[in-house]
Coordinates of C-alpha atoms in Angstrom, one line a residue:
Chain A
M1 CA 0.0 0.0 0.0
T2 CA 2.1 2.8 -1.2
K3 CA -0.5 5.3 -2.2
S4 CA -1.7 8.0 0.0
K5 CA -4.9 7.8 2.0
P6 CA -7.8 8.5 -0.3
A7 CA -9.5 11.8 0.0
C8 CA -12.7 10.4 1.3
S9 CA -14.4 13.7 1.8
H10 CA -17.7 12.1 1.1
T11 CA -19.0 15.2 -0.6
L12 CA -21.0 13.2 -3.1
P13 CA -23.9 15.2 -4.4
K14 CA -27.2 14.4 -2.8
R15 CA -28.2 12.3 -5.6
D16 CA -27.8 8.8 -6.6
L17 CA -27.4 7.2 -9.9
C18 CA -29.8 4.4 -9.1
Q19 CA -31.8 5.5 -12.1
L20 CA -34.1 2.6 -11.8
S21 CA -36.6 4.6 -13.6
T22 CA -34.5 4.7 -16.7
L23 CA -34.8 1.0 -16.8
A24 CA -38.4 1.2 -17.7
L25 CA -37.1 2.1 -21.1
I26 CA -35.7 -1.4 -21.5
A27 CA -38.8 -2.9 -20.2
S28 CA -40.9 -0.8 -22.5
A29 CA -38.8 -1.6 -25.4
S30 CA -39.1 -5.3 -24.5
A31 CA -42.8 -5.0 -24.1
L32 CA -43.0 -3.2 -27.3
V33 CA -41.7 -6.1 -29.3
A34 CA -42.3 -9.0 -26.9
P35 CA -43.2 -12.1 -28.7
H36 CA -46.9 -13.1 -28.6
V37 CA -48.5 -16.2 -29.9
L38 CA -50.2 -15.5 -33.2
A39 CA -48.3 -12.3 -33.3
E40 CA -49.0 -11.9 -37.0
A41 CA -52.7 -11.5 -36.3
A42 CA -53.6 -7.8 -36.5
P43 CA -55.5 -6.4 -33.5
T44 CA -59.1 -5.6 -34.2
T45 CA -59.9 -3.1 -31.4
N46 CA -58.3 0.0 -29.9
K47 CA -57.0 -0.3 -26.4
I48 CA -56.0 2.3 -23.9
S49 CA -54.6 1.6 -20.5
I50 CA -53.6 3.7 -17.5
K51 CA -51.5 2.4 -14.6
T52 CA -50.0 3.8 -11.5
L53 CA -47.2 2.4 -9.4
S54 CA -46.3 3.2 -5.8
Y55 CA -42.9 1.7 -5.0
Q56 CA -40.8 1.8 -1.9
D57 CA -37.6 -0.2 -1.2
Y58 CA -36.0 -0.3 2.2
Q59 CA -33.5 -2.1 4.4
P60 CA -34.0 -2.6 8.1
G61 CA -34.6 0.8 9.7
I62 CA -33.9 2.8 6.5
D63 CA -36.3 3.7 3.7
R64 CA -34.4 3.9 0.4
I65 CA -35.9 4.6 -3.0
D66 CA -39.5 5.8 -3.4
V67 CA -41.1 5.9 -6.9
D68 CA -44.5 7.2 -7.9
A69 CA -45.0 6.4 -11.5
K70 CA -47.9 7.0 -13.9
A71 CA -48.2 5.5 -17.3
I72 CA -50.5 5.5 -20.3
D73 CA -50.4 2.9 -23.0
F74 CA -52.3 2.6 -26.3
L75 CA -52.8 0.3 -29.2
M76 CA -54.6 1.3 -32.3
P77 CA -55.3 -0.9 -35.4
I78 CA -55.4 0.7 -38.8
K79 CA -57.3 -0.9 -41.7
G80 CA -56.6 -4.4 -40.4
E81 CA -53.1 -4.4 -41.8
W82 CA -51.3 -1.9 -39.5
S83 CA -51.2 -1.0 -35.9
I84 CA -49.5 1.7 -33.9
A85 CA -48.7 1.4 -30.2
G86 CA -47.0 3.5 -27.6
N87 CA -46.8 4.6 -24.1
V88 CA -45.8 7.5 -21.9
V89 CA -44.3 7.1 -18.4
H90 CA -43.6 9.7 -15.8
D91 CA -41.7 8.8 -12.7
A92 CA -41.1 10.8 -9.5
I93 CA -38.2 9.3 -7.7
S94 CA -37.0 10.3 -4.2
G95 CA -35.4 8.8 -1.1
A96 CA -31.9 7.7 -0.5
S97 CA -29.4 5.1 -1.8
P98 CA -26.1 3.6 -0.5
K99 CA -22.7 4.9 -1.6
Y100 CA -21.2 1.5 -1.0
H101 CA -22.7 -1.8 0.1
T102 CA -25.7 -1.0 2.2
S103 CA -24.0 1.9 3.9
G104 CA -23.4 5.6 3.3
I105 CA -27.1 6.2 2.7
T106 CA -27.3 9.4 0.6
P107 CA -30.5 11.4 -0.3
M108 CA -31.5 11.7 -3.9
V109 CA -34.4 13.1 -6.0
D110 CA -35.2 12.9 -9.7
T111 CA -37.9 12.7 -12.3
R112 CA -38.0 10.8 -15.5
N113 CA -40.1 11.0 -18.6
A114 CA -40.1 8.2 -21.1
Y115 CA -41.8 7.7 -24.4
T116 CA -42.1 4.7 -26.7
A117 CA -43.8 4.2 -30.0
S118 CA -44.0 1.4 -32.6
V119 CA -45.7 0.6 -35.8
T120 CA -46.5 -2.9 -37.1
R121 CA -47.3 -4.1 -40.5
Y122 CA -49.2 -7.4 -40.7
F123 CA -49.1 -9.9 -43.5
S124 CA -50.8 -13.3 -43.8
Q125 CA -48.0 -15.2 -42.0
D126 CA -45.7 -12.6 -40.7
S127 CA -45.4 -9.1 -39.3
F128 CA -42.8 -6.4 -39.0
T129 CA -42.5 -4.0 -36.1
A130 CA -40.3 -0.9 -35.9
G131 CA -40.1 0.8 -32.5
M132 CA -38.3 3.5 -30.8
S133 CA -38.1 4.9 -27.2
Y134 CA -36.7 7.9 -25.5
S135 CA -36.1 8.4 -21.8
K136 CA -34.7 11.5 -20.0
E137 CA -33.6 12.3 -16.5
H138 CA -31.5 15.2 -15.5
D139 CA -28.3 13.1 -15.7
Y140 CA -29.2 10.3 -18.0
L141 CA -30.6 10.2 -21.5
S142 CA -31.4 7.1 -23.5
R143 CA -32.6 6.3 -27.0
N144 CA -33.5 2.9 -28.3
Y145 CA -34.4 1.8 -31.8
S146 CA -35.7 -1.7 -32.5
L147 CA -36.9 -3.9 -35.4
Q148 CA -38.7 -7.2 -35.1
N149 CA -40.1 -9.8 -37.4
S150 CA -42.6 -12.5 -36.5
L151 CA -42.9 -15.4 -38.9
S152 CA -45.5 -18.2 -38.6
T153 CA -46.0 -21.5 -40.2
A154 CA -49.1 -21.9 -42.3
D155 CA -51.0 -23.6 -39.5
Q156 CA -49.9 -20.8 -37.2
N157 CA -48.8 -23.3 -34.6
T158 CA -45.1 -22.2 -34.7
T159 CA -43.9 -18.7 -34.7
L160 CA -40.3 -17.6 -35.1
I161 CA -39.4 -14.2 -33.7
T162 CA -36.3 -12.3 -34.6
G163 CA -35.4 -8.9 -33.4
V164 CA -32.6 -6.4 -33.2
S165 CA -32.3 -3.2 -31.1
Y166 CA -29.7 -0.5 -30.7
S167 CA -29.4 1.8 -27.7
A168 CA -27.5 5.0 -27.4
D169 CA -27.2 6.4 -23.8
E170 CA -25.6 9.5 -22.4
I171 CA -24.5 9.8 -18.8
M172 CA -24.1 13.4 -17.7
P173 CA -21.5 14.2 -15.0
N174 CA -23.0 14.9 -11.6
S175 CA -20.6 13.7 -9.0
I176 CA -17.0 14.0 -8.0
F177 CA -16.3 10.6 -9.7
L178 CA -17.4 11.8 -13.2
R179 CA -16.0 14.9 -14.9
E180 CA -17.2 14.6 -18.5
L181 CA -20.1 13.3 -20.5
K182 CA -20.0 9.6 -21.0
H183 CA -21.7 7.3 -23.6
K184 CA -22.9 3.8 -23.6
R185 CA -24.1 2.0 -26.7
S186 CA -25.4 -1.5 -27.0
L187 CA -26.8 -3.9 -29.6
D188 CA -29.3 -6.6 -28.8
L189 CA -30.1 -9.6 -30.9
V190 CA -33.1 -11.8 -30.1
I191 CA -34.4 -15.0 -31.5
G192 CA -37.4 -16.8 -30.2
L193 CA -39.7 -19.7 -31.0
T194 CA -43.3 -19.9 -29.9
Q195 CA -45.0 -23.3 -30.2
V196 CA -48.6 -24.4 -29.8
V197 CA -47.9 -27.6 -27.9
S198 CA -51.5 -28.7 -27.4
Q199 CA -55.0 -27.3 -27.2
T200 CA -54.1 -26.0 -23.7
D201 CA -50.4 -25.4 -23.9
L202 CA -48.2 -22.7 -25.3
A203 CA -44.4 -22.9 -25.0
Q204 CA -41.8 -20.3 -25.9
V205 CA -38.0 -20.2 -25.9
T206 CA -36.1 -17.0 -26.5
L207 CA -32.4 -16.3 -26.7
R208 CA -30.9 -12.8 -26.4
H209 CA -27.4 -11.6 -26.9
S210 CA -26.5 -8.1 -25.8
S211 CA -23.3 -6.4 -26.5
G212 CA -22.5 -3.0 -25.1
R213 CA -19.6 -0.6 -24.9
G214 CA -19.1 2.6 -22.9
Y215 CA -19.6 3.7 -19.3
F216 CA -21.1 1.0 -17.1
A217 CA -19.9 2.3 -13.8
D218 CA -22.1 4.2 -11.2
Q219 CA -20.9 7.7 -10.8
Y220 CA -22.6 8.0 -7.4
K221 CA -20.9 4.9 -5.9
L222 CA -17.7 5.1 -4.0
Y223 CA -14.6 4.4 -6.3
D224 CA -16.8 2.4 -8.7
L225 CA -15.1 1.3 -11.8
R226 CA -16.4 -1.3 -14.2
P227 CA -15.4 -2.8 -17.6
D228 CA -16.2 -0.6 -20.6
E229 CA -17.7 -3.6 -22.3
R230 CA -20.6 -5.7 -21.3
R231 CA -21.8 -8.8 -23.1
A232 CA -24.8 -10.7 -21.8
D233 CA -26.6 -13.8 -22.9
T234 CA -30.1 -14.7 -21.8
L235 CA -32.2 -17.8 -22.3
L236 CA -35.9 -17.5 -21.4
L237 CA -38.3 -20.4 -21.3
R238 CA -42.0 -19.8 -20.9
W239 CA -44.9 -22.1 -20.6
N240 CA -48.6 -21.2 -20.4
H241 CA -51.0 -24.0 -19.5
Y242 CA -54.8 -23.6 -19.5
F243 CA -56.8 -25.7 -17.0
T244 CA -60.2 -26.5 -18.6
G245 CA -61.7 -27.7 -15.3
N246 CA -61.7 -24.4 -13.6
D247 CA -61.0 -21.9 -16.4
S248 CA -57.6 -21.0 -15.0
T249 CA -54.1 -20.5 -16.4
L250 CA -50.6 -21.2 -15.1
H251 CA -47.8 -19.0 -16.4
A252 CA -44.4 -20.6 -15.7
S253 CA -41.1 -19.2 -16.8
Y254 CA -37.4 -19.8 -16.2
R255 CA -34.6 -17.5 -17.2
Y256 CA -30.9 -18.0 -17.3
Y257 CA -28.5 -15.0 -17.5
Q258 CA -24.8 -14.7 -17.8
D259 CA -22.5 -11.8 -18.6
N260 CA -18.8 -11.0 -18.8
F261 CA -18.9 -9.3 -15.4
G262 CA -18.9 -12.9 -14.1
I263 CA -22.6 -12.8 -13.1
K264 CA -24.8 -15.8 -13.6
A265 CA -28.4 -15.6 -12.6
H266 CA -31.4 -17.9 -12.5
T267 CA -35.0 -16.7 -12.3
L268 CA -38.0 -18.9 -11.8
E269 CA -41.5 -17.4 -11.9
F270 CA -45.1 -18.6 -11.6
E271 CA -48.3 -16.8 -12.0
Y272 CA -51.6 -18.5 -11.5
V273 CA -54.5 -16.7 -13.2
Y274 CA -57.8 -17.9 -11.7
N275 CA -61.1 -16.8 -13.2
L276 CA -63.8 -16.2 -10.6
P277 CA -67.6 -15.7 -11.1
D278 CA -68.9 -12.2 -12.2
N279 CA -65.8 -11.5 -14.3
W280 CA -63.4 -11.3 -11.3
Q281 CA -59.9 -12.7 -11.8
L282 CA -57.4 -13.5 -9.0
S283 CA -53.7 -14.0 -9.8
P284 CA -51.1 -15.0 -7.2
V285 CA -47.5 -14.5 -8.2
L286 CA -44.3 -16.2 -6.9
R287 CA -40.8 -15.6 -8.1
Y288 CA -37.3 -16.7 -7.1
Y289 CA -34.2 -15.0 -8.3
T290 CA -30.5 -15.8 -7.6
Q291 CA -27.3 -14.4 -8.9
T292 CA -23.6 -14.9 -8.4
R293 CA -21.4 -11.9 -7.6
A294 CA -19.5 -9.9 -10.3
D295 CA -15.8 -10.8 -10.5
F296 CA -14.9 -7.3 -9.3
Y297 CA -17.3 -7.0 -6.5
F298 CA -15.7 -6.7 -3.0
D299 CA -17.3 -7.7 0.3
P300 CA -17.3 -5.5 3.4
V301 CA -14.3 -5.9 5.7
A302 CA -14.1 -5.5 9.5
N303 CA -11.1 -3.1 9.6
D304 CA -9.5 -1.4 6.7
P305 CA -6.6 0.9 7.6
Y306 CA -7.8 3.5 5.1
A307 CA -11.4 3.5 6.1
D308 CA -12.7 6.4 8.1
A309 CA -15.9 7.2 10.0
D310 CA -17.7 7.7 6.7
T311 CA -16.5 4.5 5.1
V312 CA -16.8 2.0 8.0
G313 CA -16.7 -1.5 6.6
A314 CA -15.6 -0.6 3.1
P315 CA -12.4 -2.3 1.8
I316 CA -11.0 1.1 0.8
S317 CA -7.4 0.0 0.4
V318 CA -8.3 -2.5 -2.3
V319 CA -11.0 -0.5 -4.0
Y320 CA -9.1 2.8 -4.1
N321 CA -5.9 1.3 -5.4
R322 CA -7.8 -0.5 -8.2
Y323 CA -9.7 2.7 -8.9
L324 CA -6.4 4.6 -9.3
D325 CA -5.0 1.8 -11.5
G326 CA -8.0 1.7 -13.7
V327 CA -8.9 -1.9 -12.6
P328 CA -12.6 -2.7 -12.2
A329 CA -13.9 -2.7 -8.6
S330 CA -17.3 -2.2 -7.1
M331 CA -19.1 -2.3 -3.8
D332 CA -22.5 -2.1 -5.4
Q333 CA -25.1 -4.4 -3.7
R334 CA -26.5 -5.2 -7.1
L335 CA -23.3 -6.9 -8.1
S336 CA -23.2 -9.1 -5.0
A337 CA -24.3 -12.7 -4.7
F338 CA -27.9 -13.0 -3.3
G339 CA -31.2 -14.6 -3.6
A340 CA -34.6 -12.9 -3.7
L341 CA -38.2 -13.9 -3.4
T342 CA -41.2 -12.0 -4.8
Y343 CA -44.7 -12.8 -3.7
G344 CA -47.8 -11.0 -4.7
I345 CA -51.4 -11.0 -5.8
K346 CA -53.4 -9.3 -8.5
L347 CA -57.1 -8.7 -8.5
Q348 CA -58.9 -7.8 -11.7
K349 CA -62.5 -7.1 -12.6
T350 CA -63.9 -6.8 -16.1
F351 CA -67.0 -4.7 -16.8
A352 CA -69.2 -5.0 -19.9
K353 CA -66.3 -6.9 -21.6
T354 CA -64.5 -3.7 -22.5
W355 CA -63.5 -2.1 -19.2
T356 CA -60.9 -3.7 -16.9
V357 CA -59.9 -2.5 -13.5
D358 CA -57.0 -4.1 -11.6
A359 CA -55.0 -3.8 -8.4
K360 CA -51.7 -5.6 -7.6
F361 CA -49.6 -5.9 -4.5
E362 CA -46.1 -7.3 -4.5
Q363 CA -43.5 -7.8 -1.8
Y364 CA -39.8 -8.4 -2.7
D365 CA -37.2 -9.8 -0.1
Q366 CA -33.5 -10.0 -1.0
K367 CA -31.0 -11.7 1.2
G368 CA -27.4 -12.9 0.8
I369 CA -28.1 -16.2 2.5
W370 CA -30.9 -16.9 -0.1
A371 CA -28.4 -17.2 -2.9
L372 CA -28.3 -20.6 -4.6
G373 CA -24.5 -20.8 -4.1
P374 CA -22.4 -18.8 -1.6
G375 CA -24.1 -15.5 -0.8
S376 CA -22.3 -12.3 -0.2
P377 CA -21.7 -11.6 3.5
G378 CA -22.1 -8.4 5.5
L379 CA -24.9 -6.7 3.6
A380 CA -28.2 -5.6 5.1
D381 CA -31.3 -7.5 3.8
F382 CA -33.1 -5.5 1.2
Y383 CA -36.9 -5.3 0.6
A384 CA -39.4 -3.6 -1.7
R385 CA -43.1 -3.4 -2.0
S386 CA -45.1 -2.3 -5.0
L387 CA -48.7 -1.3 -5.3
L388 CA -50.2 -1.0 -8.8
F389 CA -53.6 0.2 -9.9
G390 CA -54.7 0.0 -13.5
I391 CA -57.7 0.7 -15.8
S392 CA -58.0 -0.4 -19.3
H393 CA -60.6 0.1 -22.1
S394 CA -61.1 -1.6 -25.4
F395 CA -63.2 -0.1 -28.1
Chain B
M1 CA -21.1 -21.3 -22.4
M2 CA -21.3 -19.3 -25.6
S3 CA -21.1 -22.6 -27.5
G4 CA -24.1 -23.8 -25.6
F5 CA -26.0 -20.7 -26.7
R6 CA -25.0 -21.1 -30.3
L7 CA -26.1 -24.7 -30.1
V8 CA -29.5 -23.8 -28.8
F9 CA -29.7 -21.0 -31.4
R10 CA -28.9 -23.4 -34.2
A11 CA -31.4 -26.0 -32.9
L12 CA -34.1 -23.3 -32.8
V13 CA -33.5 -22.3 -36.4
L14 CA -33.1 -25.8 -37.6
G15 CA -36.2 -26.9 -35.8
F16 CA -38.3 -24.1 -37.3
V17 CA -37.0 -24.7 -40.8
V18 CA -37.6 -28.5 -40.6
S19 CA -41.0 -28.1 -39.2
A20 CA -41.9 -25.4 -41.7
I21 CA -40.7 -27.5 -44.7
T22 CA -42.0 -30.9 -43.7
G23 CA -45.1 -29.6 -42.0
C24 CA -44.6 -32.2 -39.3
T25 CA -43.4 -31.9 -35.8
L26 CA -43.1 -34.2 -32.9
I27 CA -46.1 -32.3 -31.5
Q28 CA -49.5 -33.2 -32.7
P29 CA -50.7 -30.1 -34.7
V30 CA -53.5 -28.3 -33.2
Q31 CA -56.3 -27.3 -35.6
P32 CA -57.7 -23.8 -35.8
W33 CA -61.0 -24.8 -34.4
E34 CA -59.2 -26.3 -31.4
K35 CA -57.6 -23.1 -30.3
G36 CA -60.5 -21.6 -28.4
N37 CA -58.7 -21.9 -25.0
L38 CA -55.4 -20.8 -26.5
A39 CA -57.0 -17.6 -27.7
K40 CA -58.1 -16.5 -24.2
P41 CA -56.5 -13.3 -23.0
Q42 CA -54.8 -15.0 -20.0
M43 CA -53.0 -17.3 -22.4
V44 CA -51.1 -14.4 -24.0
F45 CA -47.5 -13.9 -22.9
D46 CA -47.2 -10.4 -21.3
E47 CA -50.8 -9.5 -21.8
D48 CA -50.6 -6.6 -19.4
T49 CA -47.9 -4.4 -21.0
L50 CA -47.6 -1.8 -18.3
D51 CA -47.6 -4.4 -15.5
R52 CA -44.7 -6.2 -17.1
Q53 CA -43.0 -2.9 -17.8
F54 CA -43.1 -1.8 -14.2
A55 CA -42.0 -5.2 -13.0
E56 CA -39.0 -5.2 -15.3
H57 CA -38.3 -1.7 -14.3
T58 CA -38.2 -2.4 -10.6
Y59 CA -36.3 -5.7 -10.9
T60 CA -33.6 -4.2 -13.0
S61 CA -33.0 -1.6 -10.4
K62 CA -32.2 -4.3 -7.8
E63 CA -30.7 -7.1 -9.8
A64 CA -27.8 -7.6 -12.2
A65 CA -29.7 -9.7 -14.8
S66 CA -32.3 -8.2 -17.0
G67 CA -34.4 -8.7 -20.1
G68 CA -35.0 -11.8 -22.0
A69 CA -38.5 -11.6 -23.5
G70 CA -37.6 -9.3 -26.4
V71 CA -35.1 -6.9 -27.9
G72 CA -34.5 -3.6 -26.2
G73 CA -31.4 -4.1 -24.0
G74 CA -30.4 -0.5 -24.3
G75 CA -31.2 2.4 -22.1
C76 CA -30.1 0.8 -18.9
G77 CA -29.2 3.6 -16.5
C78 CA -29.2 1.5 -13.3
N79 CA -25.5 1.1 -13.2

C-alpha cells in the first residue's frame, strides 16, 4: 500500500445514480416487441390503459428509494393491416441510496419522462415491427431503436421471432467521480420460437445476446469502476397452461442469464390466473431469483486501515488502489451474490367486456443467504413493496 | 457457455426450418377450431404491457440480470 490515503471527503452530491426509472425504457422496449403467440394477427380493437405504481424499497430501519409512476399505453389498429402502439411514463423518484454496500445512505431526488412508439405491418404469415423509445432524466438520456419480425408456419402453430435493437445512452457528469459526458451503446439480438404444444399449452423459448460498450460504472458509488464492455446472454423459457376444469391458467417461466462481469443468474417465476364468477380474476405470483457476484465485487471488511468514520466496513485500500490503477472494482449491492423472493397478488374485474380495473400488490425480499450458491456476506437485507392500480378500455 | 447458446440457437432455427418444410413436428398439430382456449386473454405472454414494464423496471434496479423476453437491452441507467 504505497498510495496515500484517499480523500474520502464524502462530498458526493445528494443524488444517486440508481436511475431505476430509466430501466423502464428497457422494459418498455421489450414489451414493445415482446413475442406473442399468433403475433402476425392484426389487432381488431383499440385499447387504452392507464397504470400507477407506488414503489418503496428499504433495508432494516432505513427507507431507500420511493417511486411514484404514472403510465398510459395505447394500441390502435389501422385498416386491419397496420397498428400503432405507444406509451408515456412519468416517474417521480425520491429517497436515498447507499454509496457503498448497504452503507453511506445518501439522499436523492429525480424525475423521469419516457416515451415509446412502434408501428407494425401485418401480412398473412408474418409481421414487422419498428419501434423507438426515449427516456430523459437530469443526468441520463437514453434512446432505443428496434426492429422485429414475427414469422409463422401456415397452420400458425409455430412462430419464429427475430429482433434487433440499438441503444445509445448519455450519462451526464453529476458527481466527483465523473467529470465529463459519457456514452454507452449497446446492440441486442433476439431470436425466439413460440409453439402451440396442445389445445391447452403454449411454449416459448427466447435467446438474447446483448453487447455494449461505454460507461457502465455508477458515478454515485464510491470508487466504482467497471469494464467498458458488457456482453450478456439470456435464455428464457416460458410455458402457459390452461386448465379447462376451472378456467384458470398457469404461467411458468425460467430465465438463465450470464455476462462477462462474471454474473450468472437464475429466475423462476409462476403466476396462476384464476377466473372467478362475475368476471373477477385473481392471480397470485411467486418468483425466485438468484445471482452470483461480479468478479470485481468486493465484500465488506471488518477493519480497513484506510477507512474512516464515513467508510466504515468498506475495503478502501483495495478498491481505491484499483480505482487509481483503472482496474474494475465495485461495492454495489446489485453486483453481490444474493437470492430474492417475490410474492404478490393481483385482483382484476372486467365490466361490460370492455373495461378492466386491476390492483396488484407485490413484496420483494432480497438476502445474501438466499443465494443458490455462496451468498455475499455483510450486507443488510433488502426489501421492496409495490402497489399498482390500472384501468383499461377496449373499443 | 457461448457454444451452448450457439447450439440452442442453431437448434431453434433448424427446428423451425424443418417443421416449416416438412409440415410435421413431434407435437400433434392443433387445428384452428381447437384453439379456443389458447385464444383466451390470459394465455397471451405479457398480456398486461404496463404491468410487465413496471416489473422489469423495478427488478432491473435491484438485480444484475435483465431482459429476455424481447429486444431492447439499451437504455439501462441503473449502473
